[in-house]
Structures are given as C-alpha cells and as structure tokens.
Coordinates of C-alpha atoms and ligand atoms in Angstrom, one line a residue:
M1 CA -16.8 4.5 -31.9
K2 CA -18.4 7.0 -29.8
Y3 CA -16.6 7.5 -26.2
C4 CA -19.1 7.2 -23.3
G5 CA -16.4 6.9 -20.6
V6 CA -14.1 4.5 -18.6
I7 CA -16.7 2.5 -17.4
N8 CA -18.3 1.7 -20.8
R9 CA -15.3 0.9 -22.5
Y10 CA -13.7 -1.0 -19.4
K11 CA -17.2 -2.8 -18.6
K12 CA -15.9 -6.3 -19.3
Y13 CA -12.9 -5.8 -16.3
L14 CA -15.0 -3.9 -14.0
P15 CA -17.5 -4.8 -10.9
V16 CA -20.6 -3.8 -13.6
S17 CA -23.8 -5.5 -14.2
K18 CA -27.0 -4.6 -16.9
K19 CA -28.7 -3.2 -13.4
T20 CA -25.6 -0.3 -12.9
P21 CA -26.7 2.7 -14.1
I22 CA -23.9 4.3 -15.7
I23 CA -22.9 8.2 -14.4
T24 CA -20.2 9.3 -16.9
I25 CA -19.1 12.7 -17.4
N26 CA -17.3 11.3 -20.0
E27 CA -13.9 10.7 -17.9
G28 CA -10.9 8.7 -18.6
N29 CA -9.5 8.4 -22.6
T30 CA -6.7 11.3 -21.3
P31 CA -4.2 11.3 -23.4
L32 CA 0.1 10.2 -23.1
I33 CA 1.9 12.8 -24.4
F34 CA 5.9 12.0 -24.7
A35 CA 7.7 14.5 -22.9
N36 CA 11.0 15.2 -25.3
K37 CA 12.9 17.7 -23.0
V38 CA 12.5 15.2 -19.7
S39 CA 13.4 12.1 -21.7
A40 CA 16.4 14.2 -22.8
V41 CA 17.7 15.1 -18.7
L42 CA 17.6 11.0 -18.4
G43 CA 19.2 9.8 -21.7
K44 CA 19.3 8.8 -25.1
K45 CA 17.9 5.5 -24.4
F46 CA 14.3 6.8 -22.5
R47 CA 10.9 7.9 -23.3
V48 CA 9.3 9.7 -20.5
Y49 CA 5.4 9.7 -21.2
L50 CA 2.8 12.2 -19.3
K51 CA -0.3 10.7 -18.5
Y52 CA -2.0 14.0 -18.4
E53 CA -5.0 13.5 -16.5
G54 CA -5.6 17.1 -15.0
L55 CA -7.9 16.7 -18.8
N56 CA -10.6 14.9 -17.2
P57 CA -14.1 16.5 -16.7
T58 CA -13.5 18.3 -13.4
G59 CA -10.1 18.1 -14.3
S60 CA -8.0 15.2 -12.2
F61 CA -7.5 11.6 -12.0
K62 CA -10.3 11.0 -9.2
D63 CA -13.1 11.2 -12.5
R64 CA -12.6 7.8 -13.1
G65 CA -12.8 5.8 -9.7
M66 CA -15.7 8.4 -8.8
T67 CA -17.9 7.0 -12.0
M68 CA -17.5 4.0 -10.8
A69 CA -18.5 5.0 -7.1
I70 CA -21.2 7.4 -7.4
S71 CA -22.8 4.4 -10.2
K72 CA -22.7 2.3 -7.7
A73 CA -24.0 4.4 -4.8
V74 CA -27.0 4.8 -7.1
E75 CA -27.4 1.4 -7.8
S76 CA -27.9 0.6 -4.3
K77 CA -30.4 3.7 -3.5
S78 CA -27.9 5.9 -1.6
A79 CA -29.1 8.7 -0.7
A80 CA -26.2 10.7 -0.1
V81 CA -22.2 10.1 -0.8
I82 CA -19.4 11.4 1.7
C83 CA -16.3 12.2 1.3
A84 CA -13.3 14.2 3.0
S85 CA -10.7 15.5 0.4
T86 CA -7.9 17.6 -0.3
G87 CA -9.8 19.1 -2.7
N88 CA -9.8 16.9 -6.3
T89 CA -11.6 14.0 -4.5
S90 CA -14.9 16.7 -3.6
A91 CA -14.5 18.0 -6.9
S92 CA -15.1 15.1 -8.5
A93 CA -18.0 14.0 -6.0
A94 CA -19.6 17.2 -6.2
A95 CA -19.6 17.1 -10.2
F96 CA -20.5 13.3 -10.1
S97 CA -23.3 13.7 -7.3
A98 CA -25.0 16.7 -9.7
R99 CA -25.7 14.4 -12.4
S100 CA -27.2 11.9 -10.2
D101 CA -29.4 13.4 -7.7
L102 CA -27.4 12.8 -5.2
K103 CA -26.3 14.7 -1.7
C104 CA -23.0 15.6 -1.7
I105 CA -20.8 16.0 1.6
V106 CA -17.8 17.3 1.8
V107 CA -15.3 17.2 5.1
L108 CA -12.1 19.9 4.0
P109 CA -9.1 20.9 6.0
E110 CA -9.9 24.2 6.0
G111 CA -7.9 26.9 4.5
A112 CA -5.9 24.1 2.7
I113 CA -7.9 23.3 -0.2
A114 CA -6.2 25.3 -3.3
M115 CA -9.2 27.3 -4.8
G116 CA -10.1 26.0 -7.6
K117 CA -11.2 22.3 -6.2
L118 CA -13.0 24.6 -3.2
A119 CA -14.9 26.0 -5.7
Q120 CA -16.0 23.4 -8.1
A121 CA -17.3 21.4 -5.3
M122 CA -19.4 24.2 -4.5
I123 CA -20.7 25.1 -7.7
H124 CA -21.6 21.7 -8.5
N125 CA -23.8 21.9 -5.2
A126 CA -21.7 20.1 -2.2
R127 CA -22.9 20.8 1.2
V128 CA -18.5 21.9 2.4
I129 CA -17.8 22.3 5.5
A130 CA -14.5 23.0 6.3
I131 CA -12.9 20.9 9.6
K132 CA -10.4 22.9 12.2
G133 CA -7.8 19.8 11.2
N134 CA -6.3 18.4 8.8
F135 CA -7.2 15.9 6.2
D136 CA -6.6 12.7 8.3
D137 CA -8.8 14.3 10.6
A138 CA -11.6 14.8 8.3
L139 CA -10.9 11.0 7.0
D140 CA -11.5 9.4 10.3
I141 CA -14.7 12.2 10.7
V142 CA -16.0 10.8 7.7
K143 CA -15.5 6.8 8.2
D144 CA -17.3 7.6 11.4
I145 CA -20.5 9.0 9.9
S146 CA -20.4 6.5 6.9
E147 CA -20.4 3.8 9.9
N148 CA -23.1 4.9 11.8
Y149 CA -25.0 7.1 9.1
P150 CA -27.0 6.2 6.2
V151 CA -24.5 7.3 3.7
T152 CA -21.9 6.1 1.5
M153 CA -18.8 7.1 2.0
V154 CA -16.5 8.1 -1.7
N155 CA -12.8 8.4 -0.9
S156 CA -10.8 4.9 -2.0
I157 CA -11.4 3.4 0.8
N158 CA -14.2 2.3 -1.3
P159 CA -13.5 -0.5 -3.6
Y160 CA -15.0 1.0 -6.5
R161 CA -13.1 4.3 -6.6
I162 CA -9.9 1.6 -7.1
E163 CA -11.8 -0.3 -9.4
G164 CA -12.2 2.5 -11.5
Q165 CA -9.0 4.7 -11.5
K166 CA -7.0 1.1 -12.5
T167 CA -8.2 1.4 -15.9
A168 CA -6.1 4.2 -16.2
S169 CA -3.0 1.1 -16.6
F170 CA -5.3 -0.1 -18.6
E171 CA -5.5 2.9 -20.9
I172 CA -1.4 3.2 -21.0
A173 CA -1.1 -0.5 -21.4
D174 CA -3.3 -0.5 -24.9
Y175 CA -1.3 2.4 -26.2
F176 CA 1.5 0.4 -26.1
G177 CA 0.2 -2.7 -26.2
D178 CA 2.2 -3.5 -23.5
A179 CA 3.5 -2.0 -19.8
P180 CA 5.7 0.5 -19.2
H181 CA 9.2 -0.7 -17.9
F182 CA 8.3 2.2 -15.0
H183 CA 5.2 3.7 -13.9
S184 CA 5.9 6.9 -11.5
L185 CA 2.9 8.6 -9.4
P186 CA 2.4 11.2 -6.7
V187 CA 1.9 9.5 -3.5
G188 CA -1.3 10.7 -0.8
N189 CA -3.5 9.2 0.3
A190 CA -1.9 5.7 -1.8
G191 CA -5.3 5.4 -3.8
N192 CA -3.7 5.8 -7.1
I193 CA -0.5 4.0 -6.6
T194 CA -3.0 0.9 -5.5
A195 CA -5.1 1.4 -8.6
Y196 CA -2.5 1.4 -11.2
W197 CA -0.8 -1.8 -9.8
K198 CA -3.9 -3.7 -9.6
G199 CA -4.5 -2.4 -13.4
Y200 CA -1.3 -3.9 -14.3
K201 CA -1.6 -7.1 -12.5
E202 CA -5.3 -7.8 -13.8
Y203 CA -3.7 -7.1 -17.4
Y204 CA -0.8 -9.6 -16.8
S205 CA -2.8 -12.0 -15.6
Y206 CA -5.2 -11.8 -18.7
R207 CA -2.4 -12.1 -21.0
K208 CA -2.8 -8.1 -22.0
I209 CA 0.6 -7.1 -21.4
S210 CA 4.3 -9.1 -21.2
R211 CA 5.4 -7.9 -18.2
L212 CA 4.9 -5.6 -15.2
P213 CA 6.1 -2.1 -14.3
Q214 CA 8.3 -1.0 -11.6
M215 CA 6.0 1.3 -9.5
L216 CA 7.5 4.2 -8.4
G217 CA 5.5 6.4 -5.5
F218 CA 6.7 9.9 -4.6
Q219 CA 5.4 11.9 -1.8
A220 CA 6.3 15.2 0.0
S221 CA 9.0 15.4 2.0
G222 CA 7.2 17.3 4.7
A223 CA 4.5 14.9 4.3
A224 CA 6.5 11.2 3.8
P225 CA 5.1 8.9 5.9
I226 CA 5.3 5.8 4.2
V227 CA 9.0 6.8 3.3
K228 CA 9.7 7.7 7.2
G229 CA 7.9 4.8 8.6
Y230 CA 5.2 6.2 10.6
P231 CA 2.6 8.4 10.4
I232 CA 3.5 12.2 9.8
K233 CA 1.3 14.8 13.1
K234 CA 1.6 17.9 11.2
P235 CA 2.0 17.0 7.5
E236 CA 3.3 20.3 5.7
T237 CA 3.8 20.6 1.9
I238 CA 3.2 23.4 -1.0
A239 CA 1.7 20.6 -3.0
T240 CA -1.8 20.6 -0.8
A241 CA -3.2 17.9 -2.5
I242 CA -1.0 15.5 -1.2
R243 CA -0.7 16.6 2.1
I244 CA -1.6 13.7 4.1
G245 CA 0.2 11.5 7.3
N246 CA -1.2 8.7 7.8
P247 CA -3.2 7.1 4.2
A248 CA -5.6 5.0 4.1
S249 CA -4.0 2.4 1.4
W250 CA -0.7 2.8 3.1
Q251 CA -0.1 -1.2 3.5
K252 CA -1.3 -1.2 -0.6
A253 CA 1.4 1.2 -1.4
I254 CA 3.9 -0.7 -0.1
E255 CA 2.9 -4.1 -1.7
A256 CA 3.0 -2.6 -5.0
K257 CA 6.4 -0.7 -4.4
E258 CA 7.8 -4.8 -3.4
E259 CA 5.7 -6.6 -5.6
S260 CA 6.9 -4.3 -8.3
E261 CA 10.3 -4.1 -6.8
G262 CA 10.1 -0.6 -7.6
L263 CA 10.3 2.2 -4.5
I264 CA 8.8 4.9 -2.5
G265 CA 10.9 8.2 -2.0
M266 CA 10.1 11.8 -1.2
V267 CA 10.6 14.9 -2.8
T268 CA 10.8 18.4 -1.5
D269 CA 8.6 21.3 -2.3
N270 CA 11.8 22.6 -4.5
Q271 CA 12.4 20.3 -6.3
I272 CA 8.4 19.4 -6.6
L273 CA 8.1 23.5 -7.9
A274 CA 11.5 23.4 -10.3
A275 CA 9.8 20.2 -11.8
Y276 CA 5.9 21.6 -11.9
K277 CA 7.4 24.8 -13.6
F278 CA 9.8 22.5 -16.0
L279 CA 6.8 20.9 -17.2
A280 CA 5.5 24.3 -17.7
K281 CA 8.1 26.2 -19.6
E282 CA 9.6 22.8 -21.6
E283 CA 6.7 20.9 -21.8
G284 CA 3.7 23.1 -22.4
V285 CA 2.4 21.1 -19.6
F286 CA 0.7 22.4 -16.6
C287 CA -0.3 20.3 -14.4
E288 CA -0.6 20.8 -10.2
P289 CA 2.1 20.8 -8.0
A290 CA 1.4 17.5 -6.7
S291 CA 1.3 16.2 -9.9
A292 CA 4.5 17.1 -10.5
A293 CA 6.2 14.6 -7.9
S294 CA 6.0 12.1 -10.0
I295 CA 8.2 14.0 -12.7
A296 CA 10.7 15.2 -9.5
G297 CA 11.4 12.2 -8.5
L298 CA 12.3 11.0 -11.7
F299 CA 14.6 13.1 -11.8
K300 CA 15.9 12.7 -8.0
L301 CA 16.1 9.3 -9.0
N302 CA 18.2 9.6 -12.2
K303 CA 21.1 12.4 -10.2
S304 CA 21.2 9.5 -7.8
G305 CA 22.4 7.1 -10.5
Y306 CA 19.1 4.8 -10.2
F307 CA 19.0 4.5 -14.1
S308 CA 22.1 3.9 -15.2
R309 CA 21.7 0.5 -13.9
V310 CA 18.9 0.1 -16.1
K311 CA 19.4 -2.7 -19.4
G312 CA 17.3 -2.6 -22.4
K313 CA 17.5 -0.4 -25.8
E314 CA 14.7 1.8 -25.2
I315 CA 13.6 2.3 -21.7
I316 CA 9.6 3.6 -21.8
I317 CA 8.3 5.1 -18.8
T318 CA 4.8 6.6 -17.7
C319 CA 4.0 9.2 -15.2
T320 CA 1.0 10.4 -14.1
L321 CA 0.2 13.8 -14.0
T322 CA -3.0 13.9 -11.8
G323 CA -4.6 17.3 -11.9
H324 CA -4.8 20.3 -13.9
G325 CA -2.4 23.4 -13.1
L326 CA -5.7 25.7 -13.5
K327 CA -6.8 24.2 -10.0
D328 CA -4.1 25.9 -8.0
P329 CA -3.7 29.2 -9.7
K330 CA -2.5 30.7 -6.4
I331 CA 0.7 28.5 -6.6
A332 CA 1.5 29.4 -9.7
I333 CA 1.2 32.9 -9.5
S334 CA 3.9 33.4 -6.9
C335 CA 6.2 31.2 -8.7
I336 CA 6.3 34.2 -11.6
K337 CA 6.8 37.6 -10.9
P338 CA 3.9 40.0 -12.4
P339 CA 3.6 41.5 -15.3
P340 CA 5.0 45.1 -16.4
V341 CA 2.4 47.6 -16.6
V342 CA 3.2 50.0 -19.8
P343 CA 1.9 52.8 -21.2
A344 CA -0.7 52.0 -24.0
K345 CA 1.4 52.4 -26.4
T346 CA 3.2 50.3 -29.3
R347 CA 6.5 51.8 -29.0
A348 CA 6.5 51.0 -25.4
V349 CA 4.4 47.3 -25.2
V350 CA 7.6 46.6 -27.9
K351 CA 10.4 48.3 -25.6
A352 CA 8.8 45.7 -22.8
A353 CA 8.2 42.9 -25.4
G354 CA 12.1 43.0 -25.7
I355 CA 10.7 42.6 -29.8
Ligands
F0G401 N1 -2.0 13.9 -6.7 C1 -3.3 14.8 -6.9 C2 -3.7 16.2 -7.9 C3 -4.4 14.2 -5.7 O1 -5.7 15.6 -5.6 C4 -4.1 13.5 -5.0 C5 -5.4 13.1 -3.9 C6 -3.2 12.6 -5.4 C7 -2.1 12.6 -6.1 C8 -2.0 11.4 -4.4 O2 -2.6 10.6 -4.8 O3 -4.4 10.3 -2.7 O4 -4.4 7.7 -4.4 O5 -2.4 9.0 -3.5 N2 -5.8 13.8 -3.1 C9 -6.8 13.2 -2.7 C10 -8.4 14.4 -2.5 C11 -6.7 13.1 -1.3 O6 -8.5 14.3 -1.7 O7 -8.3 15.1 -3.2 P1 -3.5 9.3 -3.9

C-alpha cells in the first residue's frame, strides 16, 4: 500500500474530516531498530528498540505533530503560523509551511540553536527572529502574539500537535501487536511524553493493545524543572533541544508518569554524551544529544537496580530517538579528535590507518 504520512494512515484516530486539506511530507513510518548492545547492558531478558525519529523528513519527531497543526491551520484559513523553538519545531514548521504557502514566523533563543536546525528554518524561508533570552522567554512572547494577532501558534500547546505526535505510539503498538513494557524518551517542553501517553491510552481503550507501558521521561540535570519541582530560570545543557526551564505540558507529564507508574528522572550532560557516543559507536545510530537522554536514562536506572525488580520472561523497552545526529554536527565534532593529516602517499595512509 502506498504510504502518505501519518494523517492518511491514522485518520480514524485523528480530528480530521473530508474537508481537512492534508499537508504531508510523508512523515512518520519510522523504523524501530533492535539495539543489541544496549539490550545486552540491561541483561538477557531485555529487548531494547530504538524508535528512530531522526528519519522523519525534517529529521525529528516534530513532523508528526506539524502535519496535523499545519493541515488544521490551512483548514481554518489561517494566513500565518508562529512558534518558539529550540530548533526542531521551527525546522518542521518552516518546512510544512513552505508546502502550504503559509507565512511562518519562528522565535528562537539567540546562540542556542544547533546549526542544522537554524539552517533548515532559514532555507525553508521562515521569518526567523532571534531574541536575547531563552526558550521560555520565546514561548511567552509567542503565546502573547498568538493571543493578540491573527497568527496560529504551532507549539505543542496547540492540541493538534499532540494529536499528530501520538501516532508514534500507534506505530510502535502496531509493530509489536501490543504495547512495550517501558517507553523511554527525553523531556523538554513535555509535549511528546504527553502525546505518547495519550496514544497508548487511546489504543488501549480501542483494545488494540492489552497493556499500557510504564513511561520513563528524562530531563537534562541542568534543565530539570519537573524533577526538581520548580521552574529553572537559567536552564543549561549541551542538549540544546531540551534546554527548557518551564515546560508548557508540565502537568500532563506528571500525569503520564503517575498514571503509568513510570518516572521522570534526570541525566547529566556527561551521561547524555556517553549514551550519544555509545549509540553511534556500538549501534551505528546517530542521534542528537537530547535524544540520547532516553538511553542515558535507561543506563542510569539499570545501574541503580531499577530493572532487577522487573518480572517476566521478555521485557520490551522502546526508546524514542527524537532527532537526527546531523542536526548538531558541532557536538559530534567536539566529541572526537580531528583526523590526522598525512602526505598523499599510499604508505603514509596505510600507516596512519593501522592496517
Ligand atoms: N528531543 C528533541 C530532539 C527535541 O527537539 C525536543 C523538543 C525534545 C526532545 C523534547 O520534546 O519538548 O515534546 O518534551 N524540542 C522543541 C523544539 C522544544 O522547539 O524543537 P518535548
């Protein structure tokens, strides 16, 4: 069957009608990759799968929500959309807007956006505005503007974003024929954990799955308001995608944690980078640093003995890798030594290659 994006595939479960113009770039349908070596770290009965959202058309999970938000904006005859972003939302909003002739305005924290993401927003012709403030400041401004001017906000406070993003849970459940036992993912503005949990709960209510997963969300320790229980004025982490001090869906994230009997934890930048390198070196999967928080969190929980209490023969854990590694090449390059430069001679190359 021909694949035409998440709305076409999951129309039945989404607030669309025959009148909704479907703006799609064939997002979704991303692979679930078995992570042999991550599983081995946890132990024999664990099977860890990576939901590689970096393979969406703009390189992140945001495309799932954006196809819905932009389709609904076009349906309601909106002329412009606006978002605050740590980068990926803006890249996605810009791309889907380009496809639908909407004007796209993005407000970003100056100097805190990975290069790939900034390049995307700009090449897709968004009106990009950098502010001398952080993501939380940008979100406040965007809320203010969308309440007072005729522009549609496409941050995850827009309920259509959550609707689109919940399709990732559907794909996972359809793949296994049931829910995983645990689902791990990074938490920034907390839209995605909200969406995944909504998706699993809906599938459960339609009896498409027989159980619900325990949701494991991870913040960066320098930007961990939900874990600490108060907003962080100056959030700091190398994982710029989740450098957020006052998440919009804070309460929904707590509900996902409590209802699923899961947890929201935090991981340090060093733990994030270690997981990021592990995935690249051992699994051949390149994600952005924020994405690796889901794996860093698993490793941390494993060390603390969290999984040793888990009963059952085979435990399936899915981890969302939210964005592609190429989004943030600077971080990758800063993690490795520059390559040796040798004379243009076979012998010199053979020697340097250690053959
Ligand atoms: N991972 C990546 C790569 C992200 O870009 C984001 C959020 C998250 C995780 C966290 O997801 O906010 O739903 O909890 N990026 C937003 C943006 C904030 O503007 O691109 P969340």
